[in-house]
Short mmCIF file of C-alpha atoms in Angstrom, two decimals:
data_model
loop_
_atom_site.label_atom_id
_atom_site.label_comp_id
_atom_site.label_asym_id
_atom_site.label_seq_id
_atom_site.Cartn_x
_atom_site.Cartn_y
_atom_site.Cartn_z
CA MET A 1 0.00 0.00 0.00
CA LEU A 2 1.19 3.48 -0.91
CA ALA A 3 -0.09 6.18 1.43
CA VAL A 4 0.64 9.53 3.05
CA ILE A 5 -0.21 10.82 6.51
CA GLY A 6 0.15 14.52 7.15
CA PHE A 7 -0.50 17.54 9.32
CA ASP A 8 -1.78 20.76 7.74
CA TYR A 9 -1.10 23.89 9.82
CA LYS A 10 -2.00 26.59 7.31
CA ASP A 11 -4.35 28.19 9.86
CA ASP A 12 -1.51 28.73 12.35
CA VAL A 13 2.01 28.06 11.07
CA SER A 14 3.50 29.30 14.34
CA LEU A 15 2.65 25.87 15.79
CA ILE A 16 5.22 24.19 13.53
CA SER A 17 7.76 26.99 13.03
CA GLU A 18 10.32 25.11 15.16
CA ILE A 19 9.87 21.99 13.02
CA TYR A 20 10.34 23.97 9.82
CA ASP A 21 13.60 25.32 11.29
CA LEU A 22 15.00 21.85 12.11
CA GLU A 23 18.47 21.28 10.73
CA TYR A 24 19.21 18.48 8.27
CA GLY A 25 20.56 16.12 10.94
CA GLN A 26 17.57 16.73 13.19
CA ARG A 27 15.19 15.95 10.35
CA ILE A 28 17.03 12.68 9.75
CA ALA A 29 16.65 11.79 13.45
CA VAL A 30 12.88 12.36 13.24
CA GLU A 31 12.58 10.30 10.08
CA LYS A 32 14.61 7.41 11.49
CA ARG A 33 12.54 7.32 14.67
CA VAL A 34 9.26 7.16 12.75
CA TYR A 35 10.71 4.42 10.54
CA LYS A 36 11.92 2.42 13.55
CA GLU A 37 8.53 2.55 15.28
CA ASN A 38 6.51 1.60 12.17
CA ARG A 39 8.89 -0.46 9.99
CA PRO A 40 7.37 0.42 6.60
CA GLU A 41 8.93 -0.87 3.40
CA ALA A 42 9.96 2.70 2.53
CA LEU A 43 9.51 6.15 4.06
CA ALA A 44 10.17 9.80 3.18
CA MET A 45 9.33 12.90 5.24
CA LEU A 46 8.34 16.15 3.52
CA ILE A 47 8.36 19.42 5.46
CA THR A 48 6.91 22.58 3.89
CA CYS A 49 6.05 25.93 5.44
CA THR A 50 2.56 24.71 6.41
CA ARG A 51 2.67 20.91 6.17
CA ILE A 52 4.48 17.87 7.49
CA GLU A 53 3.94 14.70 5.45
CA PHE A 54 5.19 11.11 5.56
CA TYR A 55 5.00 9.16 2.29
CA PHE A 56 5.41 5.41 2.68
CA PHE A 57 4.90 1.93 1.29
CA SER A 58 3.60 -0.52 3.91
CA ASN A 59 0.99 -3.21 4.54
CA ARG A 60 -0.49 -1.04 7.32
CA MET A 61 -1.05 2.64 8.02
CA LEU A 62 1.67 4.67 9.67
CA SER A 63 0.87 5.69 13.24
CA PHE A 64 -0.02 9.37 13.64
CA GLU A 65 1.02 9.13 17.30
CA SER A 66 4.52 7.91 16.43
CA ALA A 67 4.98 10.82 14.02
CA GLU A 68 3.74 13.29 16.64
CA ARG A 69 6.14 11.90 19.25
CA ALA A 70 9.08 12.13 16.90
CA LEU A 71 8.16 15.69 15.92
CA GLY A 72 7.40 16.79 19.47
CA LEU A 73 3.82 17.76 18.60
CA ASN A 74 1.04 17.96 21.15
CA HIS A 75 -1.22 14.96 20.42
CA ILE A 76 -4.49 16.75 21.17
CA GLU A 77 -3.61 19.83 19.14
CA ALA A 78 -2.08 17.79 16.29
CA SER A 79 -5.22 15.66 15.95
CA LYS A 80 -7.03 18.74 14.58
CA HIS A 81 -4.61 18.95 11.66
CA ARG A 82 -4.31 15.27 10.61
CA TYR A 83 -5.14 13.82 7.21
CA GLN A 84 -4.32 10.65 5.31
CA LEU A 85 -4.58 9.52 1.70
CA GLN A 86 -3.98 6.17 0.03
CA GLU A 87 -2.87 4.89 -3.36
CA LYS A 88 -4.06 7.05 -6.27
CA GLU A 89 -5.35 9.87 -4.04
CA ALA A 90 -1.92 10.09 -2.37
CA VAL A 91 -0.13 10.35 -5.72
CA ILE A 92 -2.54 12.95 -7.10
CA HIS A 93 -2.10 14.95 -3.89
CA LEU A 94 1.69 14.91 -4.22
CA TYR A 95 1.55 16.02 -7.85
CA GLU A 96 -0.86 18.85 -7.03
CA LEU A 97 1.33 19.83 -4.08
CA SER A 98 4.43 19.90 -6.28
CA SER A 99 2.69 22.25 -8.72
CA GLY A 100 2.13 24.86 -6.03
CA ILE A 101 -1.67 25.00 -6.23
CA LEU A 102 -1.93 23.74 -2.62
CA SER A 103 0.73 26.12 -1.33
CA PRO A 104 0.01 29.19 0.84
CA LEU A 105 1.39 31.39 -1.94
CA PHE A 106 -0.59 29.99 -4.86
CA GLY A 107 1.64 28.62 -7.62
CA GLU A 108 4.97 29.08 -5.83
CA ASP A 109 7.79 26.75 -6.84
CA THR A 110 9.85 26.42 -3.62
CA ILE A 111 7.95 23.20 -2.93
CA VAL A 112 10.10 21.52 -5.59
CA SER A 113 13.29 22.06 -3.58
CA GLN A 114 11.52 20.77 -0.45
CA ILE A 115 10.51 17.56 -2.24
CA SER A 116 14.08 17.24 -3.57
CA GLU A 117 15.43 17.47 -0.04
CA ALA A 118 12.94 14.84 1.18
CA LEU A 119 14.10 12.51 -1.62
CA GLU A 120 17.77 13.14 -0.84
CA ARG A 121 17.28 12.48 2.88
CA SER A 122 15.35 9.29 2.25
CA ILE A 123 18.12 7.96 0.01
CA PHE A 124 20.85 9.10 2.41
CA VAL A 125 19.45 7.10 5.35
CA GLY A 126 18.44 4.19 3.11
CA GLN A 127 14.75 4.35 3.99
CA GLY A 128 13.52 4.85 0.45
CA SER A 129 12.81 2.32 -2.29
CA GLY A 130 12.87 2.21 -6.04
CA ALA A 131 9.13 2.88 -6.17
CA LEU A 132 9.14 5.69 -3.58
CA ASN A 133 12.17 7.34 -5.17
CA ARG A 134 10.45 7.30 -8.54
CA LEU A 135 7.29 8.77 -7.02
CA LEU A 136 9.13 11.75 -5.51
CA SER A 137 11.27 12.20 -8.63
CA SER A 138 8.22 12.04 -10.89
CA SER A 139 6.47 14.75 -8.83
CA ILE A 140 9.46 17.05 -9.36
CA SER A 141 9.42 16.35 -13.10
CA PHE A 142 5.63 16.85 -13.14
CA SER A 143 5.99 20.34 -11.65
CA ARG A 144 8.82 21.38 -13.95
CA ASN A 145 7.09 20.14 -17.09
CA LEU A 146 3.89 21.97 -16.15
CA ARG A 147 5.71 25.27 -15.78
CA LYS A 148 7.33 24.98 -19.20
CA ASP A 149 4.03 25.52 -20.99
CA ARG A 150 1.74 27.03 -18.37
CA LYS A 151 1.82 29.92 -15.92
CA ILE A 152 0.79 28.42 -12.57
CA ARG A 153 1.23 31.43 -10.32
CA VAL A 154 -1.74 33.70 -11.06
CA PHE A 155 -3.66 36.39 -9.19
CA ASP A 156 -7.16 37.50 -10.13
CA SER A 157 -7.79 41.25 -10.33
CA SER A 158 -11.01 40.69 -8.37
CA ILE A 159 -8.90 40.62 -5.17
CA SER A 160 -7.79 44.21 -5.74
CA SER A 161 -11.36 45.29 -6.54
CA ALA A 162 -12.65 43.73 -3.31
CA VAL A 163 -9.92 45.47 -1.31
CA LEU A 164 -10.89 48.85 -2.79
CA GLN A 165 -14.47 48.36 -1.65
CA LYS A 166 -13.29 47.81 1.93
CA LEU A 167 -11.11 50.94 1.80
CA ASP A 168 -13.63 53.32 0.28
CA LYS A 169 -13.13 55.95 3.02
CA ALA A 170 -9.37 55.46 3.54
CA SER A 171 -7.00 57.98 1.98
CA SER A 172 -3.65 56.49 3.03
CA VAL A 173 -2.65 52.82 3.07
CA LEU A 174 0.44 50.85 4.11
CA VAL A 175 0.90 47.64 2.09
CA ILE A 176 3.26 45.11 3.66
CA GLY A 177 4.83 42.99 0.94
CA SER A 178 6.39 43.42 -2.48
CA GLY A 179 5.37 40.27 -4.31
CA GLU A 180 3.05 39.99 -7.29
CA LEU A 181 -0.13 40.13 -5.21
CA ALA A 182 1.10 43.12 -3.19
CA ARG A 183 2.08 45.03 -6.32
CA SER A 184 -1.31 44.31 -7.92
CA VAL A 185 -3.12 45.73 -4.88
CA VAL A 186 -0.81 48.76 -4.71
CA SER A 187 -1.46 49.56 -8.38
CA ALA A 188 -5.23 49.45 -7.84
CA LEU A 189 -5.01 51.68 -4.77
CA LEU A 190 -2.89 54.25 -6.60
CA LYS A 191 -5.31 54.35 -9.54
CA ASP A 192 -8.05 55.08 -7.02
CA GLY A 193 -6.12 58.16 -5.88
CA LYS A 194 -4.92 56.90 -2.51
CA LYS A 195 -1.53 57.57 -0.97
CA VAL A 196 0.23 54.21 -0.73
CA LEU A 197 3.30 53.18 1.22
CA MET A 198 4.88 49.87 0.25
CA THR A 199 7.43 47.88 2.26
CA LEU A 200 10.66 46.49 0.84
CA ARG A 201 12.82 44.02 2.76
CA ASP A 202 15.80 45.17 0.71
CA MET A 203 15.59 48.89 0.04
CA ASP A 204 18.02 48.50 -2.88
CA LYS A 205 15.46 46.43 -4.82
CA THR A 206 13.60 49.45 -6.12
CA PHE A 207 12.52 47.49 -9.20
CA LEU A 208 9.88 45.87 -6.95
CA LEU A 209 8.37 49.26 -6.11
CA VAL A 210 5.21 50.25 -7.98
CA PRO A 211 5.65 53.71 -9.57
CA ASP A 212 4.24 56.51 -7.36
CA ALA A 213 4.22 54.30 -4.26
CA VAL A 214 6.40 55.39 -1.33
CA ALA A 215 9.03 52.84 -0.28
CA VAL A 216 9.46 52.11 3.41
CA SER A 217 11.71 49.57 5.10
CA TYR A 218 9.99 46.36 6.16
CA ASP A 219 11.87 46.47 9.46
CA GLU A 220 10.48 49.96 10.13
CA ARG A 221 6.87 49.14 9.19
CA ARG A 222 5.56 49.59 12.75
CA MET A 223 6.49 53.26 12.88
CA TRP A 224 4.03 53.90 10.02
CA PHE A 225 1.00 52.18 11.57
CA ASP A 226 -0.32 55.32 13.26
CA LYS A 227 0.26 57.47 10.16
CA VAL A 228 -2.08 55.66 7.77
CA ASP A 229 -5.81 54.84 7.68
CA ALA A 230 -5.36 51.19 6.74
CA VAL A 231 -2.75 48.42 6.76
CA ILE A 232 -2.77 45.56 4.26
CA SER A 233 -0.52 42.54 4.75
CA ALA A 234 0.26 40.69 1.51
CA SER A 235 3.66 39.20 2.32
CA SER A 236 4.81 35.66 1.56
CA GLY A 237 6.62 35.07 4.86
CA LEU A 238 5.86 32.53 7.59
CA TYR A 239 5.58 34.90 10.51
CA TYR A 240 3.19 37.62 11.63
CA THR A 241 3.87 41.02 10.09
CA ILE A 242 1.70 42.63 12.77
CA GLU A 243 1.77 41.46 16.40
CA GLU A 244 -0.74 41.92 19.20
CA SER A 245 1.80 44.19 20.90
CA ASP A 246 1.18 46.67 18.05
CA ILE A 247 -2.44 47.18 19.19
CA PRO A 248 -1.91 50.73 20.58
CA ASN A 249 -0.88 51.87 17.09
CA LEU A 250 -3.73 50.03 15.37
CA GLU A 251 -6.79 51.34 17.15
CA GLY A 252 -9.30 52.52 14.57
CA LYS A 253 -7.28 51.14 11.67
CA ILE A 254 -8.66 48.94 8.92
CA LEU A 255 -6.59 45.76 8.80
CA ILE A 256 -6.71 43.47 5.76
CA ASP A 257 -4.85 40.15 5.69
CA LEU A 258 -4.34 38.79 2.17
CA ALA A 259 -1.63 36.31 3.14
CA ILE A 260 -1.93 32.56 3.52
CA PRO A 261 -0.54 31.57 6.01
CA TYR A 262 -2.14 34.49 7.78
CA ASP A 263 0.06 37.45 8.72
CA ILE A 264 -2.19 39.12 11.29
CA PRO A 265 -3.46 37.46 14.52
CA ILE A 266 -7.21 36.82 14.54
CA THR A 267 -7.42 38.67 17.88
CA LEU A 268 -6.83 41.94 15.98
CA ASN A 269 -9.98 41.30 13.91
CA PRO A 270 -8.45 41.65 10.44
CA ILE A 271 -10.46 41.25 7.26
CA ARG A 272 -9.08 38.03 5.76
CA LEU A 273 -8.93 36.88 2.17
CA GLU A 274 -11.76 34.37 2.50
CA GLU A 275 -14.06 37.12 3.83
CA LEU A 276 -13.73 39.18 0.66
CA ASP A 277 -16.38 38.78 -2.01
CA ILE A 278 -14.15 37.70 -4.87
CA ASP A 279 -14.35 35.58 -7.99
CA THR A 280 -11.17 33.75 -9.05
CA PRO A 281 -11.68 32.45 -12.61
CA SER A 282 -7.97 32.48 -13.48
CA ARG A 283 -7.01 30.53 -10.38
CA ASN A 284 -9.91 28.10 -10.81
CA GLU A 285 -8.84 27.47 -14.40
CA VAL A 286 -5.29 26.66 -13.26
CA VAL A 287 -6.55 24.35 -10.51
CA GLY A 288 -8.75 22.46 -12.96
CA PHE A 289 -5.92 22.11 -15.47
CA VAL A 290 -3.36 20.93 -12.88
CA SER A 291 -5.80 18.48 -11.27
CA SER A 292 -6.55 16.92 -14.65
CA CYS A 293 -2.84 16.58 -15.42
CA ALA A 294 -2.19 15.11 -11.95
CA LYS A 295 -4.82 12.40 -12.46
CA SER A 296 -3.27 11.40 -15.80
CA ALA A 297 0.23 11.39 -14.30
CA SER A 298 -1.01 9.24 -11.41
CA ASP A 299 -2.38 6.63 -13.82
CA GLU A 300 0.95 6.58 -15.63
CA PHE A 301 2.88 6.16 -12.38
CA PHE A 302 0.89 3.11 -11.29
CA SER A 303 1.05 1.66 -14.78
CA ASN A 304 4.84 1.87 -14.70
CA LEU A 305 4.94 0.18 -11.28
CA ASP A 306 3.45 -2.93 -12.84
CA PHE A 307 6.72 -3.48 -14.70
CA LEU A 308 9.33 -3.84 -11.97
CA ASP A 309 12.72 -4.04 -13.65
CA ILE A 310 16.24 -4.86 -12.51
CA ASP A 311 17.05 -1.19 -11.91
CA MET A 312 14.19 -0.72 -9.46
CA ARG A 313 14.97 -3.93 -7.60
CA SER A 314 18.62 -2.94 -7.43
CA GLU A 315 17.60 0.39 -5.85
CA ASP A 316 15.64 -1.48 -3.17
CA VAL A 317 18.61 -3.70 -2.31
CA SER A 318 21.01 -0.76 -2.41
CA LEU A 319 18.88 1.37 -0.09
CA GLU A 320 18.40 -1.51 2.34
CA VAL A 321 22.18 -1.92 2.63
CA VAL A 322 22.61 1.84 3.11
CA ARG A 323 19.97 1.81 5.84
CA ARG A 324 21.75 -1.01 7.65
CA MET A 325 25.12 0.72 7.28
CA HIS A 326 23.96 4.24 8.18
CA GLY A 327 24.27 3.80 11.94
CA HIS A 328 27.76 2.31 11.64
CA VAL A 329 28.99 5.09 9.36
CA GLU A 330 27.54 7.74 11.70
CA LYS A 331 29.86 6.42 14.44
CA LEU A 332 32.99 7.13 12.36
CA ASP A 333 33.99 10.32 14.17
CA ALA A 334 37.12 10.72 12.06
CA LEU A 335 34.97 11.48 9.02
CA SER A 336 33.18 14.76 8.32
CA ASP A 337 29.46 14.79 7.51
CA ALA A 338 30.29 15.27 3.84
CA GLN A 339 32.66 12.29 3.91
CA LYS A 340 30.07 10.11 5.64
CA LYS A 341 27.53 11.04 3.01
CA SER A 342 29.99 10.30 0.22
CA LEU A 343 30.86 6.94 1.77
CA LEU A 344 27.22 5.89 2.02
CA GLU A 345 26.60 7.00 -1.57
CA SER A 346 29.59 4.88 -2.69
CA ILE A 347 28.32 1.87 -0.76
CA GLY A 348 24.85 2.21 -2.25
CA ASP A 349 26.17 2.70 -5.78
CA SER A 350 28.48 -0.33 -5.46
CA VAL A 351 25.67 -2.55 -4.19
CA LYS A 352 23.40 -1.43 -7.01
CA LYS A 353 26.02 -2.16 -9.68
CA ALA A 354 26.88 -5.53 -8.11
CA TYR A 355 23.22 -6.54 -7.96
CA ILE A 356 22.61 -5.61 -11.59
CA ALA A 357 25.75 -7.44 -12.71
CA LYS A 358 24.79 -10.60 -10.80
CA GLN A 359 21.19 -10.52 -12.06
CA ARG A 360 22.29 -10.17 -15.67
CA GLN A 361 24.82 -12.95 -15.19
CA PHE A 362 22.07 -15.11 -13.72
CA GLN A 363 19.74 -14.37 -16.64
CA LYS A 364 22.50 -15.13 -19.13
CA THR A 365 23.27 -18.42 -17.41
CA ARG A 366 19.62 -19.40 -17.25
CA LYS A 367 19.17 -18.72 -20.97
CA SER A 368 22.17 -20.88 -21.81
CA LEU A 369 20.67 -23.77 -19.84
CA GLU A 370 17.26 -23.54 -21.49
#
């Protein structure tokens, strides 16, 4: 059985910010613990800015509790964020995820590097398999091929129109963010005759500034809160751009939160994206297109699995040897982390080549005896 269990924290990413910041070695420790407690045939852990997922092949479901223990999550709180998918639904989900249509910043492509890291880690500790490696690799190829012929990251102008309706009586607005969505909103506000201040994290990147908008430093955003009628957060970061401690400066202000994950605490009563009366035909068209492609790609993936070849079997044997050797290599204090990684890669590559050579020799011998 191919499946995925996951935790989706898009409503409050602060609950997993420490997990997102885990170093490479710490992520490996988590992955190894989950593997040890469940003993699947293969396992890979994917960590994004809002999700934690475990993809695996096994004859039984992975334990949510074991994953929560390894990650240090509160069981009661984590239970609100759980989900699981099996077989074709799991593959379609991964392909859609890799495309960026499930990401907080719709259509972003950083998810590809996160999947690549998950694949690399799984191979490094030997907990992958030929089938799982091909699944993760195919999702990366799926995303890249999509973007060759199609623009995935789109924003509908209806968002800017809805924002203008909420700011009918405001004359000055601070927009936090400089991405495509932020610039679209700033342009609409300027056309409506409003004074607009726009934050830049790097004040040298003036090319991000919309003409006629006033550039202010992101780090100095708080000093402008009491000088404008409204504050719009449209950043793509993982942390709050406005904190509850800023309340004294925000009394009587209109706050609009266009970010997902959210940038403004709910206690400050911001107007959030889902509360705006908007129509998103461009985004809906992209979602429909990607979902259709993901279903076709899923069918192809399972069709290819029906034809297990020597290469895939050699990967399974190679990864099993690497997994068994990983603990021993980790104890070689004389070697650097890079050297340990290189040694394990050499061991795995040698096993794979030896297996293929022996299998072909066996096939050749068998044919000669027939």
